[in-house]
mmCIF file of C-alpha atoms in Angstrom:
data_model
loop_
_atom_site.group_PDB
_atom_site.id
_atom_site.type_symbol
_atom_site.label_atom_id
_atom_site.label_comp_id
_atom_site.label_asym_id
_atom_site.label_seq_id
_atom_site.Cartn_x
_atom_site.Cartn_y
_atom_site.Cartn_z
ATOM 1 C CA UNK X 1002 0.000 0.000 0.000
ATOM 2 C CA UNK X 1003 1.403 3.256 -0.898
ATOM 3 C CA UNK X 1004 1.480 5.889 1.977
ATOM 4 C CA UNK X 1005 3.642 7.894 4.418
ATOM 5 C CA UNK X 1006 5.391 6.089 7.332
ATOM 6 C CA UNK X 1007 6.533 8.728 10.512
ATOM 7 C CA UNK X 1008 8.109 6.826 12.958
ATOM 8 C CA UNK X 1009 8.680 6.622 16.208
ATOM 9 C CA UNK X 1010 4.688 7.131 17.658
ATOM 10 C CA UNK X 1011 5.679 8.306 20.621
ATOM 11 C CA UNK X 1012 9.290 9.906 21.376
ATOM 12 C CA UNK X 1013 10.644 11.602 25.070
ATOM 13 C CA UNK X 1014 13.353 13.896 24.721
ATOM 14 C CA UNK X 1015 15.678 14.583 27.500
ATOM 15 C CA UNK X 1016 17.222 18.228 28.084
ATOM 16 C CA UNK X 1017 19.393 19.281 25.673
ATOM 17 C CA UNK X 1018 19.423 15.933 23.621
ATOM 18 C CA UNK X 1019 18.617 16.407 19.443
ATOM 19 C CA UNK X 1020 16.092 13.584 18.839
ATOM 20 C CA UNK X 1021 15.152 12.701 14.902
ATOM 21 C CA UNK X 1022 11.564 11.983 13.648
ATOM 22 C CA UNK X 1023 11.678 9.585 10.793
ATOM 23 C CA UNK X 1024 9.253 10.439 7.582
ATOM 24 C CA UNK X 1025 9.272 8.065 4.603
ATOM 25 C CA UNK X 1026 6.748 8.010 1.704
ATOM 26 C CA UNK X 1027 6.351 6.272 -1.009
ATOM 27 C CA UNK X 1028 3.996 7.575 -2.800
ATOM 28 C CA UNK X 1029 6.547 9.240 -5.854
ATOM 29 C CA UNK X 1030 6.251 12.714 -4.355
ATOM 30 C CA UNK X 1031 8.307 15.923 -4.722
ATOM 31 C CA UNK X 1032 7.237 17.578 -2.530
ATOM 32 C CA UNK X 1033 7.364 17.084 1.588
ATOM 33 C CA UNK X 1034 6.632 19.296 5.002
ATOM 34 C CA UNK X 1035 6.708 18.836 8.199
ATOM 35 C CA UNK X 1036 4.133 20.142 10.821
ATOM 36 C CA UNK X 1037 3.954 21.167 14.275
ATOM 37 C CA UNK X 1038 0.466 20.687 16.191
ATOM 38 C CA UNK X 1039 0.054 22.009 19.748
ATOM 39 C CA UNK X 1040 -3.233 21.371 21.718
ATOM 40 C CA UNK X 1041 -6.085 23.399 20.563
ATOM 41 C CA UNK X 1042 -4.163 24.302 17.723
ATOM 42 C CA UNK X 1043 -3.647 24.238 13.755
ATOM 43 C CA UNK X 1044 -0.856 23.363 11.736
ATOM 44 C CA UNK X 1045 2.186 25.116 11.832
ATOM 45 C CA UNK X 1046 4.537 24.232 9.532
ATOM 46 C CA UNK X 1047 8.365 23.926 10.242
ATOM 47 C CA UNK X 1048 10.058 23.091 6.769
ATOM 48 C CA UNK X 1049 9.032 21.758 3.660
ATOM 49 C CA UNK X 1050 11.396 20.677 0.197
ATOM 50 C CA UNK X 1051 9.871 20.809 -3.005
ATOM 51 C CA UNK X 1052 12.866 18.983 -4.500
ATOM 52 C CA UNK X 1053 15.651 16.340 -3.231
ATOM 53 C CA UNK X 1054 18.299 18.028 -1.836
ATOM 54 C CA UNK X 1055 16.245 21.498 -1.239
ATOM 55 C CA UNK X 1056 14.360 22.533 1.774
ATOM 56 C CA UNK X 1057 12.863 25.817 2.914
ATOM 57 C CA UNK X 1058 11.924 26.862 6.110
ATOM 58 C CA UNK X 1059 8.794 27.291 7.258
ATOM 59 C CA UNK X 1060 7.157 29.862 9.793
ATOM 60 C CA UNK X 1061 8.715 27.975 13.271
ATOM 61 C CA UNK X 1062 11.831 26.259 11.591
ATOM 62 C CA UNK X 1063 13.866 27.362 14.821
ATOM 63 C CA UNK X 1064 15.506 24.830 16.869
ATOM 64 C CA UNK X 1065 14.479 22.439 13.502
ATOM 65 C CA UNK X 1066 16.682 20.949 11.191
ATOM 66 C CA UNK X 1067 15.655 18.928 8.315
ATOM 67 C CA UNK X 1068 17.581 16.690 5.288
ATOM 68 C CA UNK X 1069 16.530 15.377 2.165
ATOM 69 C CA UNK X 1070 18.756 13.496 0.381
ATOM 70 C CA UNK X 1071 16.455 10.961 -1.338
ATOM 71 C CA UNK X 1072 13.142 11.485 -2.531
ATOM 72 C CA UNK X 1073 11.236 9.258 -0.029
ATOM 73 C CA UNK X 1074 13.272 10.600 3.147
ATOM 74 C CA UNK X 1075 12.211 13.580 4.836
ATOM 75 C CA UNK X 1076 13.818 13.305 8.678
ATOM 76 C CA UNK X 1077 13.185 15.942 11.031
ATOM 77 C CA UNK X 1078 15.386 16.420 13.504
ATOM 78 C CA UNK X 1079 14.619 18.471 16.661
ATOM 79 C CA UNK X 1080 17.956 20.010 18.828
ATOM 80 C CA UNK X 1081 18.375 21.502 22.410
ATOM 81 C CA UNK X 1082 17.826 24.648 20.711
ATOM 82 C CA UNK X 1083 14.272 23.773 20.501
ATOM 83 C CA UNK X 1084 13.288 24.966 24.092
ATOM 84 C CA UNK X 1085 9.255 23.847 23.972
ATOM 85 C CA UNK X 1086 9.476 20.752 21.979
ATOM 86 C CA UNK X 1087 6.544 19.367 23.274
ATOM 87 C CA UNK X 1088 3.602 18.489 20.664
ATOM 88 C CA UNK X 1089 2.082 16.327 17.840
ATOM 89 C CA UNK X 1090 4.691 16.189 14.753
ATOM 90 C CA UNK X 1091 2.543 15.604 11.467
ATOM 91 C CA UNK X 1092 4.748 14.808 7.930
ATOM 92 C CA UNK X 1093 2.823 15.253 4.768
ATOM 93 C CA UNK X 1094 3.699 15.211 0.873
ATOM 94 C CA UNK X 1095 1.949 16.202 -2.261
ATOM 95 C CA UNK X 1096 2.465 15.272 -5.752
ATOM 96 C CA UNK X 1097 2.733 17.315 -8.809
ATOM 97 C CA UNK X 1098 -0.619 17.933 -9.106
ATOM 98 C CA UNK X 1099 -0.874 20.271 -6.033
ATOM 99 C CA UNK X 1100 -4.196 18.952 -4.900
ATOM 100 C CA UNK X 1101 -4.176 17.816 -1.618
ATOM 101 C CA UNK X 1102 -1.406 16.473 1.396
ATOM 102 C CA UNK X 1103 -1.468 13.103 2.420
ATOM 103 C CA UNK X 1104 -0.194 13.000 6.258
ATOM 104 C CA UNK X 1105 1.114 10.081 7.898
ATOM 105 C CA UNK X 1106 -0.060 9.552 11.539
ATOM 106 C CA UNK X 1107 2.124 11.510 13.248
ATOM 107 C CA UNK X 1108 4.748 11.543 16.065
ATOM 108 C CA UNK X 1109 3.841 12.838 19.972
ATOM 109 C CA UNK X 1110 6.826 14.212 21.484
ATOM 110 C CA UNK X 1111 7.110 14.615 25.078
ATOM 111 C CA UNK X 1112 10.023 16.287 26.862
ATOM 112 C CA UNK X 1113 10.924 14.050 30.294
ATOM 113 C CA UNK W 393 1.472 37.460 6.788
ATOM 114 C CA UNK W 394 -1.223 35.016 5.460
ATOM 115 C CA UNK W 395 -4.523 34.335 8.001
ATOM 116 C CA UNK W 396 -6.762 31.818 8.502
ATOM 117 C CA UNK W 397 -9.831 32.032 11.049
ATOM 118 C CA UNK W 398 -12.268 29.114 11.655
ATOM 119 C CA UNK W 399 -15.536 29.933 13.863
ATOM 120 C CA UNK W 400 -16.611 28.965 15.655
ATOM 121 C CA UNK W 401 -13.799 27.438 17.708
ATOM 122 C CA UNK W 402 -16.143 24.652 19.293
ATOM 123 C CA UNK W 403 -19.163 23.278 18.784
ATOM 124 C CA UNK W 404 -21.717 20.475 20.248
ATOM 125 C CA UNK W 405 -24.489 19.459 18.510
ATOM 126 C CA UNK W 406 -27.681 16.432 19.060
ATOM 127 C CA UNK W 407 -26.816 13.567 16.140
ATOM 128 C CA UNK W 408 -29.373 14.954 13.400
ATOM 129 C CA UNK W 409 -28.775 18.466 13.344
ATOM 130 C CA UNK W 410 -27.038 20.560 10.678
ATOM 131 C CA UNK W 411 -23.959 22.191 11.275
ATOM 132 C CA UNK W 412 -22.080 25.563 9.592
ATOM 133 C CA UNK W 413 -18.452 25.443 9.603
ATOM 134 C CA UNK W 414 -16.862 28.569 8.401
ATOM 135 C CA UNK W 415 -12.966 29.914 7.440
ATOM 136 C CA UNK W 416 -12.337 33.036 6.109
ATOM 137 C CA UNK W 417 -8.871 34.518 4.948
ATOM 138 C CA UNK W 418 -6.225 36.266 3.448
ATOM 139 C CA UNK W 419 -3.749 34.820 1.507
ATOM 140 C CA UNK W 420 -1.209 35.798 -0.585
ATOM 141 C CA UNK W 421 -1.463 34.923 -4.360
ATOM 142 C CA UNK W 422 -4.867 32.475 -3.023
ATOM 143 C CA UNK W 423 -4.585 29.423 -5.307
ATOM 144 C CA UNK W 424 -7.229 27.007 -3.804
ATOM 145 C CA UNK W 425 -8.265 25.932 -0.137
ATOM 146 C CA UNK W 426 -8.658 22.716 1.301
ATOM 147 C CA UNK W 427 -10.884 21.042 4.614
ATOM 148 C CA UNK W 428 -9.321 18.342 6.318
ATOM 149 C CA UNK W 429 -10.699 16.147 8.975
ATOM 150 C CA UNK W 430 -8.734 14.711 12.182
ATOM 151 C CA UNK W 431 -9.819 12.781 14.032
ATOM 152 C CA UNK W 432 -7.228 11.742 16.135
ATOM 153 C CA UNK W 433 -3.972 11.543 14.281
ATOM 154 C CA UNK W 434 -3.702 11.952 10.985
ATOM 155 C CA UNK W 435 -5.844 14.618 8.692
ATOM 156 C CA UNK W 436 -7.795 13.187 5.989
ATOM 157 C CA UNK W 437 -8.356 15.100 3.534
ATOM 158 C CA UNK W 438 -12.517 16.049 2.063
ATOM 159 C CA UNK W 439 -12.599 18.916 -0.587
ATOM 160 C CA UNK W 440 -10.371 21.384 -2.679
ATOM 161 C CA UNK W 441 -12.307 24.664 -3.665
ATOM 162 C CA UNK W 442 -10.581 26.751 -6.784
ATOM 163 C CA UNK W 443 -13.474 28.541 -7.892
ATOM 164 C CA UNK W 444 -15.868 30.531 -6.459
ATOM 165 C CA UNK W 445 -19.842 29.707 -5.870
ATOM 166 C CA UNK W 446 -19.390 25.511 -6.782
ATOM 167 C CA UNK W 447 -20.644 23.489 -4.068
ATOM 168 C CA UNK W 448 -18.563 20.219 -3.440
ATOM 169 C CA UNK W 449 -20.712 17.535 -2.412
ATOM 170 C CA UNK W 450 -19.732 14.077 -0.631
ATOM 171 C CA UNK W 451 -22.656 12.657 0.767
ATOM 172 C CA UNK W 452 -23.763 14.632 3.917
ATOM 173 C CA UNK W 453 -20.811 17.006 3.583
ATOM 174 C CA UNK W 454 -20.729 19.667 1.077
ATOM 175 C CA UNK W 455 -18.562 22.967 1.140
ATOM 176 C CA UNK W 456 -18.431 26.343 -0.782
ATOM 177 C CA UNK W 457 -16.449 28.813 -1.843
ATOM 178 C CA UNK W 458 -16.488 32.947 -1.837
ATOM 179 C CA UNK W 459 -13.504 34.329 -3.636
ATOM 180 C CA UNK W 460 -14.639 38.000 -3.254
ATOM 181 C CA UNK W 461 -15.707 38.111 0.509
ATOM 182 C CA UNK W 462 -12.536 35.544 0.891
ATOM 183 C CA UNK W 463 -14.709 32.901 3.117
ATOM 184 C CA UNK W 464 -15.159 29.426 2.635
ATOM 185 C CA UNK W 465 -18.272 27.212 4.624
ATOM 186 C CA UNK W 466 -18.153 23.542 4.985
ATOM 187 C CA UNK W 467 -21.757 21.743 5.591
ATOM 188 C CA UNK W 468 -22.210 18.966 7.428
ATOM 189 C CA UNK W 469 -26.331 17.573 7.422
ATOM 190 C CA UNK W 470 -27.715 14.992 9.419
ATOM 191 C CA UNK W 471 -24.649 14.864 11.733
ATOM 192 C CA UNK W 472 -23.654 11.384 13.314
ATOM 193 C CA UNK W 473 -21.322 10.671 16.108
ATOM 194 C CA UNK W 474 -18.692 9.571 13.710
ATOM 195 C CA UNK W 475 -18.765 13.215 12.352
ATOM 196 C CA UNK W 476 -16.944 14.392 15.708
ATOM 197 C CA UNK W 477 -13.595 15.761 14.779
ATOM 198 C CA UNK W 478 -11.518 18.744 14.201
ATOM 199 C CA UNK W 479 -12.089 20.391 10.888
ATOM 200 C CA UNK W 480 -9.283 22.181 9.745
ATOM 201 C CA UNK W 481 -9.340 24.709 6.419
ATOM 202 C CA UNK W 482 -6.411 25.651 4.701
ATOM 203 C CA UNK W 483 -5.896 28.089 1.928
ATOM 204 C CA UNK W 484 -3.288 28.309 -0.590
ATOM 205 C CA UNK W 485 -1.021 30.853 -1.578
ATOM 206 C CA UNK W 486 2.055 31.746 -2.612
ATOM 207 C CA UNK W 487 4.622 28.789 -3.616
ATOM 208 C CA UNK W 488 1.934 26.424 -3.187
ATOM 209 C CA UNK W 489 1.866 26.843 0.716
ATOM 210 C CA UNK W 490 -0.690 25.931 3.154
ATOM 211 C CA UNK W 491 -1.939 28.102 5.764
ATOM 212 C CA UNK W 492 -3.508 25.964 8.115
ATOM 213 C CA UNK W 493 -6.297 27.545 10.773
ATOM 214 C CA UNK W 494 -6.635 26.583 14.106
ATOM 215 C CA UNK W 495 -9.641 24.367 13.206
ATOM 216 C CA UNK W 496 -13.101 24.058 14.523
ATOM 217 C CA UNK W 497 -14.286 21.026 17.179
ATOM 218 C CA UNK W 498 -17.238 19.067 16.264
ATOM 219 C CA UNK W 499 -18.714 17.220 19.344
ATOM 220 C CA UNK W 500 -21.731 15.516 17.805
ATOM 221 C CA UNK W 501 -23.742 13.544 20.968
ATOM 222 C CA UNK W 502 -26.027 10.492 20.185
#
Protein backbone atom coordinates (compact mmCIF):
# COMPACT_ATOMS: atom_id res chain seq x y z
CA UNK A 1 0.00 0.00 0.00
CA UNK A 2 1.40 3.26 -0.90
CA UNK A 3 1.48 5.89 1.98
CA UNK A 4 3.64 7.89 4.42
CA UNK A 5 5.39 6.09 7.33
CA UNK A 6 6.53 8.73 10.51
CA UNK A 7 8.11 6.83 12.96
CA UNK A 8 8.68 6.62 16.21
CA UNK A 9 4.69 7.13 17.66
CA UNK A 10 5.68 8.31 20.62
CA UNK A 11 9.29 9.91 21.38
CA UNK A 12 10.64 11.60 25.07
CA UNK A 13 13.35 13.90 24.72
CA UNK A 14 15.68 14.58 27.50
CA UNK A 15 17.22 18.23 28.08
CA UNK A 16 19.39 19.28 25.67
CA UNK A 17 19.42 15.93 23.62
CA UNK A 18 18.62 16.41 19.44
CA UNK A 19 16.09 13.58 18.84
CA UNK A 20 15.15 12.70 14.90
CA UNK A 21 11.56 11.98 13.65
CA UNK A 22 11.68 9.59 10.79
CA UNK A 23 9.25 10.44 7.58
CA UNK A 24 9.27 8.06 4.60
CA UNK A 25 6.75 8.01 1.70
CA UNK A 26 6.35 6.27 -1.01
CA UNK A 27 4.00 7.58 -2.80
CA UNK A 28 6.55 9.24 -5.85
CA UNK A 29 6.25 12.71 -4.35
CA UNK A 30 8.31 15.92 -4.72
CA UNK A 31 7.24 17.58 -2.53
CA UNK A 32 7.36 17.08 1.59
CA UNK A 33 6.63 19.30 5.00
CA UNK A 34 6.71 18.84 8.20
CA UNK A 35 4.13 20.14 10.82
CA UNK A 36 3.95 21.17 14.28
CA UNK A 37 0.47 20.69 16.19
CA UNK A 38 0.05 22.01 19.75
CA UNK A 39 -3.23 21.37 21.72
CA UNK A 40 -6.09 23.40 20.56
CA UNK A 41 -4.16 24.30 17.72
CA UNK A 42 -3.65 24.24 13.76
CA UNK A 43 -0.86 23.36 11.74
CA UNK A 44 2.19 25.12 11.83
CA UNK A 45 4.54 24.23 9.53
CA UNK A 46 8.37 23.93 10.24
CA UNK A 47 10.06 23.09 6.77
CA UNK A 48 9.03 21.76 3.66
CA UNK A 49 11.40 20.68 0.20
CA UNK A 50 9.87 20.81 -3.01
CA UNK A 51 12.87 18.98 -4.50
CA UNK A 52 15.65 16.34 -3.23
CA UNK A 53 18.30 18.03 -1.84
CA UNK A 54 16.25 21.50 -1.24
CA UNK A 55 14.36 22.53 1.77
CA UNK A 56 12.86 25.82 2.91
CA UNK A 57 11.92 26.86 6.11
CA UNK A 58 8.79 27.29 7.26
CA UNK A 59 7.16 29.86 9.79
CA UNK A 60 8.71 27.97 13.27
CA UNK A 61 11.83 26.26 11.59
CA UNK A 62 13.87 27.36 14.82
CA UNK A 63 15.51 24.83 16.87
CA UNK A 64 14.48 22.44 13.50
CA UNK A 65 16.68 20.95 11.19
CA UNK A 66 15.65 18.93 8.31
CA UNK A 67 17.58 16.69 5.29
CA UNK A 68 16.53 15.38 2.16
CA UNK A 69 18.76 13.50 0.38
CA UNK A 70 16.45 10.96 -1.34
CA UNK A 71 13.14 11.49 -2.53
CA UNK A 72 11.24 9.26 -0.03
CA UNK A 73 13.27 10.60 3.15
CA UNK A 74 12.21 13.58 4.84
CA UNK A 75 13.82 13.31 8.68
CA UNK A 76 13.19 15.94 11.03
CA UNK A 77 15.39 16.42 13.50
CA UNK A 78 14.62 18.47 16.66
CA UNK A 79 17.96 20.01 18.83
CA UNK A 80 18.38 21.50 22.41
CA UNK A 81 17.83 24.65 20.71
CA UNK A 82 14.27 23.77 20.50
CA UNK A 83 13.29 24.97 24.09
CA UNK A 84 9.25 23.85 23.97
CA UNK A 85 9.48 20.75 21.98
CA UNK A 86 6.54 19.37 23.27
CA UNK A 87 3.60 18.49 20.66
CA UNK A 88 2.08 16.33 17.84
CA UNK A 89 4.69 16.19 14.75
CA UNK A 90 2.54 15.60 11.47
CA UNK A 91 4.75 14.81 7.93
CA UNK A 92 2.82 15.25 4.77
CA UNK A 93 3.70 15.21 0.87
CA UNK A 94 1.95 16.20 -2.26
CA UNK A 95 2.47 15.27 -5.75
CA UNK A 96 2.73 17.31 -8.81
CA UNK A 97 -0.62 17.93 -9.11
CA UNK A 98 -0.87 20.27 -6.03
CA UNK A 99 -4.20 18.95 -4.90
CA UNK A 100 -4.18 17.82 -1.62
CA UNK A 101 -1.41 16.47 1.40
CA UNK A 102 -1.47 13.10 2.42
CA UNK A 103 -0.19 13.00 6.26
CA UNK A 104 1.11 10.08 7.90
CA UNK A 105 -0.06 9.55 11.54
CA UNK A 106 2.12 11.51 13.25
CA UNK A 107 4.75 11.54 16.07
CA UNK A 108 3.84 12.84 19.97
CA UNK A 109 6.83 14.21 21.48
CA UNK A 110 7.11 14.61 25.08
CA UNK A 111 10.02 16.29 26.86
CA UNK A 112 10.92 14.05 30.29
CA UNK B 1 1.47 37.46 6.79
CA UNK B 2 -1.22 35.02 5.46
CA UNK B 3 -4.52 34.33 8.00
CA UNK B 4 -6.76 31.82 8.50
CA UNK B 5 -9.83 32.03 11.05
CA UNK B 6 -12.27 29.11 11.65
CA UNK B 7 -15.54 29.93 13.86
CA UNK B 8 -16.61 28.97 15.65
CA UNK B 9 -13.80 27.44 17.71
CA UNK B 10 -16.14 24.65 19.29
CA UNK B 11 -19.16 23.28 18.78
CA UNK B 12 -21.72 20.48 20.25
CA UNK B 13 -24.49 19.46 18.51
CA UNK B 14 -27.68 16.43 19.06
CA UNK B 15 -26.82 13.57 16.14
CA UNK B 16 -29.37 14.95 13.40
CA UNK B 17 -28.78 18.47 13.34
CA UNK B 18 -27.04 20.56 10.68
CA UNK B 19 -23.96 22.19 11.27
CA UNK B 20 -22.08 25.56 9.59
CA UNK B 21 -18.45 25.44 9.60
CA UNK B 22 -16.86 28.57 8.40
CA UNK B 23 -12.97 29.91 7.44
CA UNK B 24 -12.34 33.04 6.11
CA UNK B 25 -8.87 34.52 4.95
CA UNK B 26 -6.23 36.27 3.45
CA UNK B 27 -3.75 34.82 1.51
CA UNK B 28 -1.21 35.80 -0.58
CA UNK B 29 -1.46 34.92 -4.36
CA UNK B 30 -4.87 32.47 -3.02
CA UNK B 31 -4.58 29.42 -5.31
CA UNK B 32 -7.23 27.01 -3.80
CA UNK B 33 -8.27 25.93 -0.14
CA UNK B 34 -8.66 22.72 1.30
CA UNK B 35 -10.88 21.04 4.61
CA UNK B 36 -9.32 18.34 6.32
CA UNK B 37 -10.70 16.15 8.98
CA UNK B 38 -8.73 14.71 12.18
CA UNK B 39 -9.82 12.78 14.03
CA UNK B 40 -7.23 11.74 16.13
CA UNK B 41 -3.97 11.54 14.28
CA UNK B 42 -3.70 11.95 10.98
CA UNK B 43 -5.84 14.62 8.69
CA UNK B 44 -7.80 13.19 5.99
CA UNK B 45 -8.36 15.10 3.53
CA UNK B 46 -12.52 16.05 2.06
CA UNK B 47 -12.60 18.92 -0.59
CA UNK B 48 -10.37 21.38 -2.68
CA UNK B 49 -12.31 24.66 -3.66
CA UNK B 50 -10.58 26.75 -6.78
CA UNK B 51 -13.47 28.54 -7.89
CA UNK B 52 -15.87 30.53 -6.46
CA UNK B 53 -19.84 29.71 -5.87
CA UNK B 54 -19.39 25.51 -6.78
CA UNK B 55 -20.64 23.49 -4.07
CA UNK B 56 -18.56 20.22 -3.44
CA UNK B 57 -20.71 17.53 -2.41
CA UNK B 58 -19.73 14.08 -0.63
CA UNK B 59 -22.66 12.66 0.77
CA UNK B 60 -23.76 14.63 3.92
CA UNK B 61 -20.81 17.01 3.58
CA UNK B 62 -20.73 19.67 1.08
CA UNK B 63 -18.56 22.97 1.14
CA UNK B 64 -18.43 26.34 -0.78
CA UNK B 65 -16.45 28.81 -1.84
CA UNK B 66 -16.49 32.95 -1.84
CA UNK B 67 -13.50 34.33 -3.64
CA UNK B 68 -14.64 38.00 -3.25
CA UNK B 69 -15.71 38.11 0.51
CA UNK B 70 -12.54 35.54 0.89
CA UNK B 71 -14.71 32.90 3.12
CA UNK B 72 -15.16 29.43 2.64
CA UNK B 73 -18.27 27.21 4.62
CA UNK B 74 -18.15 23.54 4.98
CA UNK B 75 -21.76 21.74 5.59
CA UNK B 76 -22.21 18.97 7.43
CA UNK B 77 -26.33 17.57 7.42
CA UNK B 78 -27.72 14.99 9.42
CA UNK B 79 -24.65 14.86 11.73
CA UNK B 80 -23.65 11.38 13.31
CA UNK B 81 -21.32 10.67 16.11
CA UNK B 82 -18.69 9.57 13.71
CA UNK B 83 -18.76 13.22 12.35
CA UNK B 84 -16.94 14.39 15.71
CA UNK B 85 -13.60 15.76 14.78
CA UNK B 86 -11.52 18.74 14.20
CA UNK B 87 -12.09 20.39 10.89
CA UNK B 88 -9.28 22.18 9.75
CA UNK B 89 -9.34 24.71 6.42
CA UNK B 90 -6.41 25.65 4.70
CA UNK B 91 -5.90 28.09 1.93
CA UNK B 92 -3.29 28.31 -0.59
CA UNK B 93 -1.02 30.85 -1.58
CA UNK B 94 2.05 31.75 -2.61
CA UNK B 95 4.62 28.79 -3.62
CA UNK B 96 1.93 26.42 -3.19
CA UNK B 97 1.87 26.84 0.72
CA UNK B 98 -0.69 25.93 3.15
CA UNK B 99 -1.94 28.10 5.76
CA UNK B 100 -3.51 25.96 8.11
CA UNK B 101 -6.30 27.55 10.77
CA UNK B 102 -6.63 26.58 14.11
CA UNK B 103 -9.64 24.37 13.21
CA UNK B 104 -13.10 24.06 14.52
CA UNK B 105 -14.29 21.03 17.18
CA UNK B 106 -17.24 19.07 16.26
CA UNK B 107 -18.71 17.22 19.34
CA UNK B 108 -21.73 15.52 17.81
CA UNK B 109 -23.74 13.54 20.97
CA UNK B 110 -26.03 10.49 20.18
Amino acid sequence: DGGITQSPKYLFRKEGQNVTLSCEQNLNHDAMYWYRQDPGQGLRLIYYSQIVNDFQKGDIAEGYSVSREKKESFPLTVTSAQKNPTAFYLCASEGEVREKLFFGSGTQLSVL
Amino acid sequence: EDKVVQSPLSLVVHEGDTVTLNCSYEVTNFRSLLWYKQEKKAPTFLFMLTSSGIEKKSGRLSSILDKKELFSILNITATQTGDSAVYLCAPRGSNYKLTFGKGTLLTVNP
